[in-house]
PDB file of C-alpha atoms in Angstrom:
ATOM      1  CA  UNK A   1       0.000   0.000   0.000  1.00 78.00           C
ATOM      2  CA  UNK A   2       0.937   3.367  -0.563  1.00 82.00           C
ATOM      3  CA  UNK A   3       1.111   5.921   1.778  1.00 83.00           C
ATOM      4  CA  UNK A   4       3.008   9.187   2.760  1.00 86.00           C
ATOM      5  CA  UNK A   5       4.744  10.971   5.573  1.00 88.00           C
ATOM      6  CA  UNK A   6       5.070  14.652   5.478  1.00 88.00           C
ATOM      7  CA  UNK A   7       7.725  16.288   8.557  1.00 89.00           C
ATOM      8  CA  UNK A   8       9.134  19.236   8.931  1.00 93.00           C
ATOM      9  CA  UNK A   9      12.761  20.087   8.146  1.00 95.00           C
ATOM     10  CA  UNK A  10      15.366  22.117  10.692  1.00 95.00           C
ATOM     11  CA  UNK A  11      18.863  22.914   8.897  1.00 96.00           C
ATOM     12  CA  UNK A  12      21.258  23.163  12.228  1.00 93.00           C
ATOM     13  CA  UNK A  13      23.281  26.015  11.500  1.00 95.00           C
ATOM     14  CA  UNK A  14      22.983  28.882   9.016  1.00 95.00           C
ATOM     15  CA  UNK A  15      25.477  27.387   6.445  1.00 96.00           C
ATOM     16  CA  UNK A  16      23.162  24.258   6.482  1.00 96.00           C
ATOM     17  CA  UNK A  17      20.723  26.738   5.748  1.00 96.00           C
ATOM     18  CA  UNK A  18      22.160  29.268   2.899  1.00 96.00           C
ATOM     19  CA  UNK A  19      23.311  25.748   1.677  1.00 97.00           C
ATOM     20  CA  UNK A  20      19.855  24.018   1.870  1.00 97.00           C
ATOM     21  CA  UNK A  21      18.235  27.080   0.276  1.00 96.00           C
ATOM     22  CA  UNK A  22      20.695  26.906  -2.636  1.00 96.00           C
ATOM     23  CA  UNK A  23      20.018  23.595  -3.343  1.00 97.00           C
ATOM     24  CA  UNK A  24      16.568  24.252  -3.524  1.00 97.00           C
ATOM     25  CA  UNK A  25      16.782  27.446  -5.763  1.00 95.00           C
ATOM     26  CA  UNK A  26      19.323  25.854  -8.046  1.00 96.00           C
ATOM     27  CA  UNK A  27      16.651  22.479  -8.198  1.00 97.00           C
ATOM     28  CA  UNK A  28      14.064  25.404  -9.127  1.00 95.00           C
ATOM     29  CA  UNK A  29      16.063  26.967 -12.425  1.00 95.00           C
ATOM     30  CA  UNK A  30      16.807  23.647 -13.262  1.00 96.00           C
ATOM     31  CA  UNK A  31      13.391  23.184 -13.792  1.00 96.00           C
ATOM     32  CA  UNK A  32      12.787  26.152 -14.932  1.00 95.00           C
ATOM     33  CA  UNK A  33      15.318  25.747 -17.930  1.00 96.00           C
ATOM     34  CA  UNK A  34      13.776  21.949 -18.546  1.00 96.00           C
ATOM     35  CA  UNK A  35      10.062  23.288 -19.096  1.00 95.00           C
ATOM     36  CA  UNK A  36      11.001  26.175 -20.635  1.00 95.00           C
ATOM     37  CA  UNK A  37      12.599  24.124 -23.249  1.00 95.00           C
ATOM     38  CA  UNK A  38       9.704  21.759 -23.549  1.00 96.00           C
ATOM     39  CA  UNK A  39       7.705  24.816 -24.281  1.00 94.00           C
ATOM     40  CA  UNK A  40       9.379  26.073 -27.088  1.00 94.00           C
ATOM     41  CA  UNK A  41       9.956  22.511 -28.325  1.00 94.00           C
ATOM     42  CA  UNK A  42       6.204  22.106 -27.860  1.00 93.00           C
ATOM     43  CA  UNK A  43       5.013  25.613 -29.629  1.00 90.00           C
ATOM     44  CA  UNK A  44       7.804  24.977 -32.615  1.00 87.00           C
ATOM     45  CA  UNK A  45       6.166  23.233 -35.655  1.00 86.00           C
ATOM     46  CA  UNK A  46       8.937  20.505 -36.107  1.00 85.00           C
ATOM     47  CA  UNK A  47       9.080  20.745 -31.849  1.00 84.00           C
ATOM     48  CA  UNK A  48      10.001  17.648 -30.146  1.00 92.00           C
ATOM     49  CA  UNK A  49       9.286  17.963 -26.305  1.00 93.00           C
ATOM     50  CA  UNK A  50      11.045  14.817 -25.274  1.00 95.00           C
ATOM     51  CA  UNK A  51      14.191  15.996 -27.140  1.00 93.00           C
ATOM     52  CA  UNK A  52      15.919  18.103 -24.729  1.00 93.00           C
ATOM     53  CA  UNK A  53      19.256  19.283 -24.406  1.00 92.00           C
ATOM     54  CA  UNK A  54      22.489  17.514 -21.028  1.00 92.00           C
ATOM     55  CA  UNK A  55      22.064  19.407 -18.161  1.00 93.00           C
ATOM     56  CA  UNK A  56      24.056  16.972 -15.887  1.00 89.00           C
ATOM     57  CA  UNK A  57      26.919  18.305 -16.718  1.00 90.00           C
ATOM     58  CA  UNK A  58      25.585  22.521 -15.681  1.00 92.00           C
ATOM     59  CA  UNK A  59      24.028  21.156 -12.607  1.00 96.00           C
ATOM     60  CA  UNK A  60      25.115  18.110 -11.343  1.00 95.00           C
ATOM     61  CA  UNK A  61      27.827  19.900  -9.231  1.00 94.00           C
ATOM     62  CA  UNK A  62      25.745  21.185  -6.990  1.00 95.00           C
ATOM     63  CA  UNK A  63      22.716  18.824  -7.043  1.00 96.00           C
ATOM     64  CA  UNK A  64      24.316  15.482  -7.722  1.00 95.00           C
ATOM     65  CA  UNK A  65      23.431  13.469 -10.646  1.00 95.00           C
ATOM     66  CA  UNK A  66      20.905  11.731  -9.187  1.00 96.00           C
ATOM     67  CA  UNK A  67      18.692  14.566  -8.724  1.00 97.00           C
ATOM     68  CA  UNK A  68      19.150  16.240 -11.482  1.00 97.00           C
ATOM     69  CA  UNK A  69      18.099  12.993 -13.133  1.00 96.00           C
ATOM     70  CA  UNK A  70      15.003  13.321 -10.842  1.00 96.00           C
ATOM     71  CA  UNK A  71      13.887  16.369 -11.760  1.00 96.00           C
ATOM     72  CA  UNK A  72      13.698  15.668 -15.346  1.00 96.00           C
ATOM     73  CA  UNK A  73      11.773  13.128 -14.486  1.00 95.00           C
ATOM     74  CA  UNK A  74       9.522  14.702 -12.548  1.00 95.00           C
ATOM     75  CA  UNK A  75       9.667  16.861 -15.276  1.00 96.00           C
ATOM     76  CA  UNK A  76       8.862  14.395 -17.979  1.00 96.00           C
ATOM     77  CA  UNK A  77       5.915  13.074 -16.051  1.00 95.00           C
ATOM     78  CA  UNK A  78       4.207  16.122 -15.600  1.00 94.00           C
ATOM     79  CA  UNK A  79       4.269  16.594 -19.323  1.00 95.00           C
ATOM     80  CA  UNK A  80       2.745  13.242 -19.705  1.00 94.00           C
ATOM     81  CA  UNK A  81      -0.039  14.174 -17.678  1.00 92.00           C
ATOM     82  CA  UNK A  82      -0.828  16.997 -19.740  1.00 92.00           C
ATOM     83  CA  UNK A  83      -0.480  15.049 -23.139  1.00 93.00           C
ATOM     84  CA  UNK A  84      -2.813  12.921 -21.020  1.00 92.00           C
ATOM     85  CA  UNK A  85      -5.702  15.495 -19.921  1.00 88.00           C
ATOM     86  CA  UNK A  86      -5.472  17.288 -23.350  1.00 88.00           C
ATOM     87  CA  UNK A  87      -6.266  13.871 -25.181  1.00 89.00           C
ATOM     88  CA  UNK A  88      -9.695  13.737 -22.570  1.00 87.00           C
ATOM     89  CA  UNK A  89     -10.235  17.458 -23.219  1.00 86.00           C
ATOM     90  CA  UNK A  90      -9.234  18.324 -20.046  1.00 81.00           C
ATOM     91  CA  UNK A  91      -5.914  20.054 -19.952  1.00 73.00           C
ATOM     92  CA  UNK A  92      -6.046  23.038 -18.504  1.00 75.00           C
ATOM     93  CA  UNK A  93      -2.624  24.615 -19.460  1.00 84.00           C
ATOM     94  CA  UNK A  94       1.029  23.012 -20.065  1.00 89.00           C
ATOM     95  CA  UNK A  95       2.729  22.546 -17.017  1.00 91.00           C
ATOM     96  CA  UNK A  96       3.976  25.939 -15.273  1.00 91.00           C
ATOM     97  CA  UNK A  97       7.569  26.917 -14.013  1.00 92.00           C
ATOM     98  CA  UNK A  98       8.626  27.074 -10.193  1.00 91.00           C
ATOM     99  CA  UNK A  99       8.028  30.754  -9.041  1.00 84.00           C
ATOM    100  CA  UNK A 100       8.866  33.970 -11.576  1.00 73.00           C
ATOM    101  CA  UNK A 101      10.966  36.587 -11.942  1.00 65.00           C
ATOM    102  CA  UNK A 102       9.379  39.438  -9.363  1.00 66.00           C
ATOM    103  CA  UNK A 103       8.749  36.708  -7.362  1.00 68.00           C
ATOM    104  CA  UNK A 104      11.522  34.842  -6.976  1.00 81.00           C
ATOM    105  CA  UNK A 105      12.580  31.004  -7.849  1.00 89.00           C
ATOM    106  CA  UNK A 106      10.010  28.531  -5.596  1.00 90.00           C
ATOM    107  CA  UNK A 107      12.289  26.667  -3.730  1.00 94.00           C
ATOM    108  CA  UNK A 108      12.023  23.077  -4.083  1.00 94.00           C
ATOM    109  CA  UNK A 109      13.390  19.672  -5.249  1.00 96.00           C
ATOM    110  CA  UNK A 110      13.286  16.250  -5.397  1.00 97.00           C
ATOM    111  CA  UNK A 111      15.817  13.637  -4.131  1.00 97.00           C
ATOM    112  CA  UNK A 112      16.350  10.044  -5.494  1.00 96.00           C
ATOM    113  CA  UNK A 113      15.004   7.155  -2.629  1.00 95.00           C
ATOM    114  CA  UNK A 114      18.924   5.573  -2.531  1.00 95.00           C
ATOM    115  CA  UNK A 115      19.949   9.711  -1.936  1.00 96.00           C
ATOM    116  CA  UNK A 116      18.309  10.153   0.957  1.00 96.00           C
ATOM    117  CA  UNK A 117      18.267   8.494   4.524  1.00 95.00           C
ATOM    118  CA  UNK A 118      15.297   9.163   7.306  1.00 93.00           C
ATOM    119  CA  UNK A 119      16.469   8.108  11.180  1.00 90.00           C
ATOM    120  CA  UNK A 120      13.515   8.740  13.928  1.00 86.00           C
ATOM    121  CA  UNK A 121      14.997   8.724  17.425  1.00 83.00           C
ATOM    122  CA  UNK A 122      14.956  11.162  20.194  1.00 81.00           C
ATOM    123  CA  UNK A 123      16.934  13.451  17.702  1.00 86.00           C
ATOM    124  CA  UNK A 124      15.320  12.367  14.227  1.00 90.00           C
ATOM    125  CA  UNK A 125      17.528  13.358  10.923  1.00 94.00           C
ATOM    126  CA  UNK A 126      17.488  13.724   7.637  1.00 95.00           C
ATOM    127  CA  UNK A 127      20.583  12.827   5.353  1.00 96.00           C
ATOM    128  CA  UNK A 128      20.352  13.903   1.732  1.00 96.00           C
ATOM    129  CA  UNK A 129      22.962  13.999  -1.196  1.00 95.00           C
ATOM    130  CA  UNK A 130      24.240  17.403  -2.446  1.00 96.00           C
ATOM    131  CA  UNK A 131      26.897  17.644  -5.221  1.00 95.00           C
ATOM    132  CA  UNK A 132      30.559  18.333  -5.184  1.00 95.00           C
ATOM    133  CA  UNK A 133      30.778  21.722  -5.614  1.00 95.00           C
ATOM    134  CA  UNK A 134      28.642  22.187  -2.776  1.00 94.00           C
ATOM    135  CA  UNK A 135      30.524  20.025  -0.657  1.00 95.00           C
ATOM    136  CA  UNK A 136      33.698  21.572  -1.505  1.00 95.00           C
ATOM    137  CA  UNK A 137      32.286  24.624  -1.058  1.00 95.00           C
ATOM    138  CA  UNK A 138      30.578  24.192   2.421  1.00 95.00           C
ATOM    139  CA  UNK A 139      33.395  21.880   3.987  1.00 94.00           C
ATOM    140  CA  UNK A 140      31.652  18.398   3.910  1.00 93.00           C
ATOM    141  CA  UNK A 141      33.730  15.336   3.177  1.00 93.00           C
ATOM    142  CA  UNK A 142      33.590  12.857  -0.192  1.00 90.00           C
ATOM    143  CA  UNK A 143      30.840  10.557   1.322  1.00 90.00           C
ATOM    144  CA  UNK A 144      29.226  12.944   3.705  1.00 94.00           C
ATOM    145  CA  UNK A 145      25.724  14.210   3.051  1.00 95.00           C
ATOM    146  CA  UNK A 146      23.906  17.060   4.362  1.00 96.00           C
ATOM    147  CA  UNK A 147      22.565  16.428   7.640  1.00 96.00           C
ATOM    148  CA  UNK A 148      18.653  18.073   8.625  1.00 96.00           C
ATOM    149  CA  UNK A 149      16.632  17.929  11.997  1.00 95.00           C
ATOM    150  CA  UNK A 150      13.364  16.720  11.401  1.00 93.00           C
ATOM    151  CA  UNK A 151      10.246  17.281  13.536  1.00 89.00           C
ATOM    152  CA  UNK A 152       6.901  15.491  13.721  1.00 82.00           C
ATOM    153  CA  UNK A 153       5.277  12.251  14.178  1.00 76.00           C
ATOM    154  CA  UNK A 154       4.726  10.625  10.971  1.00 78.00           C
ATOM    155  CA  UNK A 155       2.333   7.819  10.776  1.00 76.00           C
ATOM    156  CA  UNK A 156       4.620   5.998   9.018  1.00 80.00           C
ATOM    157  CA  UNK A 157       8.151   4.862  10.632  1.00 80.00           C
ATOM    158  CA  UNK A 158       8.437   1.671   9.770  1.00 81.00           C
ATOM    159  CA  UNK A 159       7.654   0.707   5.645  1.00 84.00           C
ATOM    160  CA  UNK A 160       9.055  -1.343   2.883  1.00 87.00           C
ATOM    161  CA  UNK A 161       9.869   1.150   0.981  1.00 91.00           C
ATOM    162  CA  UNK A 162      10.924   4.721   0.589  1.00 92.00           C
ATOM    163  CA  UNK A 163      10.275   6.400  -2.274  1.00 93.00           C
ATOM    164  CA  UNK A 164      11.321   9.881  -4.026  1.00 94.00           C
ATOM    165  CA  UNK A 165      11.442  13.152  -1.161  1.00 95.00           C
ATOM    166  CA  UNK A 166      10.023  16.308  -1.802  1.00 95.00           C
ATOM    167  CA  UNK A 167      11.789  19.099  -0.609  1.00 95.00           C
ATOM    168  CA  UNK A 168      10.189  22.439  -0.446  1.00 94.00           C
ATOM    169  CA  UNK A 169      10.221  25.958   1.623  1.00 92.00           C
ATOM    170  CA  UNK A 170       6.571  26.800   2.509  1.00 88.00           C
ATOM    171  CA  UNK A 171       6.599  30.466   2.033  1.00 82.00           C
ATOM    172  CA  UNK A 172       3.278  30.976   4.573  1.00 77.00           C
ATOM    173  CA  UNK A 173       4.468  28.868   7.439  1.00 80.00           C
ATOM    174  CA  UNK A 174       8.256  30.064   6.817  1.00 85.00           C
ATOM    175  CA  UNK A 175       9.936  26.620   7.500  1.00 91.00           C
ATOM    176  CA  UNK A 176      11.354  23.984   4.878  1.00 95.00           C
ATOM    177  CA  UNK A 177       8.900  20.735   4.580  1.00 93.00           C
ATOM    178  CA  UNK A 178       9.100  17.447   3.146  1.00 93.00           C
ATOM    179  CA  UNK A 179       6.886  14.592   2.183  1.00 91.00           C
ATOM    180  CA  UNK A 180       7.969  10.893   1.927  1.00 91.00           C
ATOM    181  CA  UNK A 181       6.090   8.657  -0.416  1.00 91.00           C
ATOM    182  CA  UNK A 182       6.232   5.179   1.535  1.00 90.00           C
ATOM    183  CA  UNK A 183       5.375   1.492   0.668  1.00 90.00           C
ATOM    184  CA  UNK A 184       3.991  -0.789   3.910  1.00 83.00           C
ATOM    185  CA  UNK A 185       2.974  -4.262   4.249  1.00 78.00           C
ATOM    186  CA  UNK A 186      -0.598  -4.583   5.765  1.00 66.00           C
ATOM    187  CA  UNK A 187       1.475  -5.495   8.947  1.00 61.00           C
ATOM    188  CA  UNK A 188       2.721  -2.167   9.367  1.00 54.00           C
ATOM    189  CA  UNK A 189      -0.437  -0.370   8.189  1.00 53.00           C
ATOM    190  CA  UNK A 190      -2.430  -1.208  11.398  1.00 50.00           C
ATOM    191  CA  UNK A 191       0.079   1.007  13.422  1.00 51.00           C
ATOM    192  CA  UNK A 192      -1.726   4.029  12.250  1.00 54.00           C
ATOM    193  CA  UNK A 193      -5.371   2.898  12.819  1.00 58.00           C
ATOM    194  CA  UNK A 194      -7.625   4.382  15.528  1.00 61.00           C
ATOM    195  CA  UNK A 195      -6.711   2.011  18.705  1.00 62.00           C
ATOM    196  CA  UNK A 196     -11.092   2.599  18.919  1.00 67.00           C
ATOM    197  CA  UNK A 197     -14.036   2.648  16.784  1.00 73.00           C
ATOM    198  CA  UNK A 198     -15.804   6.033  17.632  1.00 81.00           C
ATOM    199  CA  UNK A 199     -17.680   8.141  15.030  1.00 85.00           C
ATOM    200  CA  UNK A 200     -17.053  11.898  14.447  1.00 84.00           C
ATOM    201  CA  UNK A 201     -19.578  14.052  12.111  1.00 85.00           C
ATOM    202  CA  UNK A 202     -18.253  17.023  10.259  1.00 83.00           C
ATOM    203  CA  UNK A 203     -20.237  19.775   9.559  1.00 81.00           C
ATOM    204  CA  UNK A 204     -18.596  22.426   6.598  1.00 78.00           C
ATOM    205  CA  UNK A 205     -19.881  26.032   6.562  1.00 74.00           C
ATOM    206  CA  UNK A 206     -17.881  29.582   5.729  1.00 65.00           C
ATOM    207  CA  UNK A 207     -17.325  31.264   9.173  1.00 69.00           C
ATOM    208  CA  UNK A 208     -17.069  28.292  11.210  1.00 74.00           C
ATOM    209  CA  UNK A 209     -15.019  26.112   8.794  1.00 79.00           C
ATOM    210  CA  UNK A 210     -15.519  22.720  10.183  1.00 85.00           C
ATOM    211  CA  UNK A 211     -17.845  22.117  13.201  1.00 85.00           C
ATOM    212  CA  UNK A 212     -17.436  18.691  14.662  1.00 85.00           C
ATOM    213  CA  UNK A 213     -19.107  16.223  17.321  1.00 85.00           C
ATOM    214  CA  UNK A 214     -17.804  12.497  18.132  1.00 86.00           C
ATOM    215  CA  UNK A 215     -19.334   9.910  19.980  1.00 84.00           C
ATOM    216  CA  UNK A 216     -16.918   9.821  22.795  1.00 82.00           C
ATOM    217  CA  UNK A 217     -18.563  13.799  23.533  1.00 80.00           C
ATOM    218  CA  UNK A 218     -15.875  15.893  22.135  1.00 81.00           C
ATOM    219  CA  UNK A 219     -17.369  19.140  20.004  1.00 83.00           C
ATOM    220  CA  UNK A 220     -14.502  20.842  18.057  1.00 83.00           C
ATOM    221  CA  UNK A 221     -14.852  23.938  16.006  1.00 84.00           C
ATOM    222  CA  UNK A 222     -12.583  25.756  13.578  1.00 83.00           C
ATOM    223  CA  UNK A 223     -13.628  29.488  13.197  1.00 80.00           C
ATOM    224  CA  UNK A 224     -12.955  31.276   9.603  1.00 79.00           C
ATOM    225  CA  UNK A 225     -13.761  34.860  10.164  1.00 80.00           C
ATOM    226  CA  UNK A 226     -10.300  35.818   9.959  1.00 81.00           C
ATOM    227  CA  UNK A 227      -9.344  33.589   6.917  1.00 80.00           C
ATOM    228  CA  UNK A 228     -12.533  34.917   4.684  1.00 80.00           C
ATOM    229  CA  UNK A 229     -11.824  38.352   5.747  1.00 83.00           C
ATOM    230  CA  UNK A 230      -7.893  37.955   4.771  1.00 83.00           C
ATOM    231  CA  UNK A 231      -9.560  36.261   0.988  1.00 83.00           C
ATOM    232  CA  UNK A 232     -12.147  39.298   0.800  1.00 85.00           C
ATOM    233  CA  UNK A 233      -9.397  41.817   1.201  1.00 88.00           C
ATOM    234  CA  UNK A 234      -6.987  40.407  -1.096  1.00 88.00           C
ATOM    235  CA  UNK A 235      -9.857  40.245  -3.425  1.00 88.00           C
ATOM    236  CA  UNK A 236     -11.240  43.647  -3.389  1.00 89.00           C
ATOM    237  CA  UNK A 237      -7.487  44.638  -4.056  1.00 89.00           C
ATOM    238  CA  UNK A 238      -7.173  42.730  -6.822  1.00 87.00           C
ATOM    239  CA  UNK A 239     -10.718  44.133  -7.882  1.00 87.00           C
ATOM    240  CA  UNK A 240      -9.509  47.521  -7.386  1.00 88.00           C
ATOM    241  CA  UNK A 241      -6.043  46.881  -9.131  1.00 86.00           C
ATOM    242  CA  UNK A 242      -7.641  45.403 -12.348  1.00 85.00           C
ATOM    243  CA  UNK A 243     -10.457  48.872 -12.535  1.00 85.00           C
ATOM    244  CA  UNK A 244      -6.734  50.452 -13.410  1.00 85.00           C
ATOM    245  CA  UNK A 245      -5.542  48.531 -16.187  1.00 83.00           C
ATOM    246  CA  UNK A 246      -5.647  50.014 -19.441  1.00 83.00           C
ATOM    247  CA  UNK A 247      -8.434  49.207 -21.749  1.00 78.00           C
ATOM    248  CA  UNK A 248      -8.054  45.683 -23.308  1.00 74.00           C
ATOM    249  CA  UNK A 249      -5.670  44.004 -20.109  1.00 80.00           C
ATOM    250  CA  UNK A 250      -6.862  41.781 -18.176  1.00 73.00           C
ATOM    251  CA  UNK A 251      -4.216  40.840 -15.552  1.00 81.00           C
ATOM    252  CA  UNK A 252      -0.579  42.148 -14.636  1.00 83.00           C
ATOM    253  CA  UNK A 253       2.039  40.552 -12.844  1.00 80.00           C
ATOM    254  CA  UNK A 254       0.964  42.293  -9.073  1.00 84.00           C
ATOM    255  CA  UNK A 255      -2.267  40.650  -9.997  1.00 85.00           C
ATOM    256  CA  UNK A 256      -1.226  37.002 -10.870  1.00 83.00           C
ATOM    257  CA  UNK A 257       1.021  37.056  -7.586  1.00 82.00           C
ATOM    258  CA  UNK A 258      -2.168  38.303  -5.326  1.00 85.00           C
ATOM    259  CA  UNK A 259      -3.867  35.580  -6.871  1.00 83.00           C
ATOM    260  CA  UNK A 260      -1.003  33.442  -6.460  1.00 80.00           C
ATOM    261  CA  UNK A 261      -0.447  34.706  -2.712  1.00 80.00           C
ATOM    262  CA  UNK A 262      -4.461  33.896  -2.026  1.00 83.00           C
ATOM    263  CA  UNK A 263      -4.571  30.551  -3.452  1.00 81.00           C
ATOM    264  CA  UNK A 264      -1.379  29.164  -0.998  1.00 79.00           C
ATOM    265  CA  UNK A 265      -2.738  31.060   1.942  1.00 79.00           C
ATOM    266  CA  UNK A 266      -6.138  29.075   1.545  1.00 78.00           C
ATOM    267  CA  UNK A 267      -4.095  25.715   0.649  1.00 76.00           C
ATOM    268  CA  UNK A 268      -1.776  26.197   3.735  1.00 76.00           C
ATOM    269  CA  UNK A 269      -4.834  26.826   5.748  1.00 78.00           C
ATOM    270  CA  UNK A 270      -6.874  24.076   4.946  1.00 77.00           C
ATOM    271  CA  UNK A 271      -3.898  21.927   5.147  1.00 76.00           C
ATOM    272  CA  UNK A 272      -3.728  22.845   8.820  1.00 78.00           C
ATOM    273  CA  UNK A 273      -6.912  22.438   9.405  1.00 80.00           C
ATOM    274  CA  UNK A 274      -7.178  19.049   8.056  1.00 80.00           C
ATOM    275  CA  UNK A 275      -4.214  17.881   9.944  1.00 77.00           C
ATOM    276  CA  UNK A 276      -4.888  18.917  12.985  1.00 80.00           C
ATOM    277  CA  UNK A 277      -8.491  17.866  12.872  1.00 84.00           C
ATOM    278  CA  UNK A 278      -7.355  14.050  11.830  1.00 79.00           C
ATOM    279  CA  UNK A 279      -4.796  14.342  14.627  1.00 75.00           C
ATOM    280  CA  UNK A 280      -7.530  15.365  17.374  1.00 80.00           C
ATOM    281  CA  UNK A 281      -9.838  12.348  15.916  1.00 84.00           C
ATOM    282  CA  UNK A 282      -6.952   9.770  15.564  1.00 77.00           C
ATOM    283  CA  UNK A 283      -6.579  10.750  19.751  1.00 75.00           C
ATOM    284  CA  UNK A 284     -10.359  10.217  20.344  1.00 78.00           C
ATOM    285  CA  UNK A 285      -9.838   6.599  18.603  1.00 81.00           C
ATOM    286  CA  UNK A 286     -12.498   7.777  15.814  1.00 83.00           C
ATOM    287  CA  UNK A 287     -11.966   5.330  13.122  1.00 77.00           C
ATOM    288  CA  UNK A 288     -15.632   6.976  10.694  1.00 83.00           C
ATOM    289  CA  UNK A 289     -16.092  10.192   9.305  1.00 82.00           C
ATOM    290  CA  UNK A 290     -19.328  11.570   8.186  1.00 82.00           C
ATOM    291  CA  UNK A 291     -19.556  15.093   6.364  1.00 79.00           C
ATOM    292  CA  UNK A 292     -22.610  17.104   6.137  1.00 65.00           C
ATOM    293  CA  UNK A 293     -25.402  18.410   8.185  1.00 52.00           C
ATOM    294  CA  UNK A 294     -25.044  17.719  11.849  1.00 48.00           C
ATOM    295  CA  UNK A 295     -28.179  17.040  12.371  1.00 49.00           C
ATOM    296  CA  UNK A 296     -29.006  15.245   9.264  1.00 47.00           C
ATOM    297  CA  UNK A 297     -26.075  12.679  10.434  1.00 45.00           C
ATOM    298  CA  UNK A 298     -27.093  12.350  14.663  1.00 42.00           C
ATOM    299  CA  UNK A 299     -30.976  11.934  13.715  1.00 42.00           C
TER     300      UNK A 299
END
């Protein structure tokens, strides 16, 4: 079965850090440069999008083979999925470059499962593989790798298999993230069930987000006054900057990055929200979920 841990990741000193970041930022052009190059291979009549020029020799230096490899896979597959969707009719737009040039590179990358190493102790770590020049550059020896903290309490410690990390900076909580695809056996898949069988009912709504009851008595509520009022004032700026474009335009680039900016607020948010709400229930041993109307589910 396939499942995934997701942890957050704590360089230990601010040369792990700057050294992190530009391993991340360098992952980012990198992909940048790859897509871009699909794209013009993609609008050209005689374009071939697969046919794309060696970057392992530009970057491999400072990301290691292996991940520059992964990245252009990564790469490739997201093109698939568009040749994919646009055959059903349901592409909706060739697949987009890691941040922009007012905005900055997004920082991000993705590391090869024999590149990596996860240990969960008392002081859990993260061990990934950075190239040469980066080594050279920030003292670490021929087989060393870069050593990260890690924090949390994934479901997930003991599995098959690892598969490819994501690495990433999230911009709105400030602090570098990663998720582990996994592979467990059903053995290892009953660690993270409910040790009970309670029921919890969700109820959805737009100022109180998520109201909840379970059977074991415990009410939870998540209020969203503050979020919607945070989306209705980036909104009425955006109205307000698009009333002073010039006839015929549509959108400029302090537009697109409100948009942008609104979009991974309300992600981030309802990624919190869901986590900690599937935390709270996992505690109360609730092992069913029903959404809807309270009352429609308690009746």
């Amino acid at each position: 079965m396939k499942r995934a841990n997701t942890f957050d990741v704590i360089p230990q000193s601010p040369e792990d850090k700057e050294l992190l970041r530009r391993l991340l930022d360098a992952s980012a052009a990198l992909w940048n440069e790859i897509n871009y190059e699909r794209r013009e291979n993609y609008a050209g009549p005689d374009g071939d999008v697969w046919d794309i020029s060696e970057y392992r020799g530009r970057y491999s230096g400072v990301l290691g083979a292996s991940t520059v490899q992964q990245i252009e896979r990564k790469n490739r597959e997201a093109w698939k999925s568009f040749f994919s969707l646009k055959k059903k009719g349901e592409a909706n737009g060739k697949p987009g470059f890691w941040g922009n040039s007012e905005d900055r590179r997004e920082l991000r990358t993705y590391i090869r499962n024999t590149s990596y190493s996860v240990e969960w102790g008392e002081y859990s770590r993260l061990e990934i593989l950075v190239g040469k020049h980066l080594k050279d550059e920030y003292g670490l020896g021929h087989r060393e790798r870069l050593r990260l903290e890690l924090r949390g309490d994934p479901n997930w410690k003991e599995y098959d298999k690892q598969g490819r990390l994501e690495l990433f900076y999230d911009e709105q909580a400030q602090s570098f993230k990663a998720f582990q695809p996994v592979t467990i056996s059903e053995d290892h898949s009953r660690v993270a069930q409910p040790l009970a069988s309670e029921e919890a009912a969700l109820d959805i709504g737009a100022n109180n987000l998520v109201a909840c009851t379970t059977t074991t008595g415990q009410q939870l509520l998540y209020d969203g006054r503050d979020l919607f009022e945070r989306f209705r004032e980036t909104t009425r700026e955006i109205a307000r900057l698009q009333s002073l474009l010039e006839d015929g335009r549509y959108s400029s680039h302090r537009i697109r990055r409100l948009y942008d900016r609104r979009t991974k607020r309300r992600d981030h948010a309802q990624d919190a929200l869901a986590r900690d709400l599937i935390e709270r229930l996992y505690d109360e041993g609730v092992s069913t979920v029903y959404v809807g109307a309270l009352t429609d589910v308690l009746e």
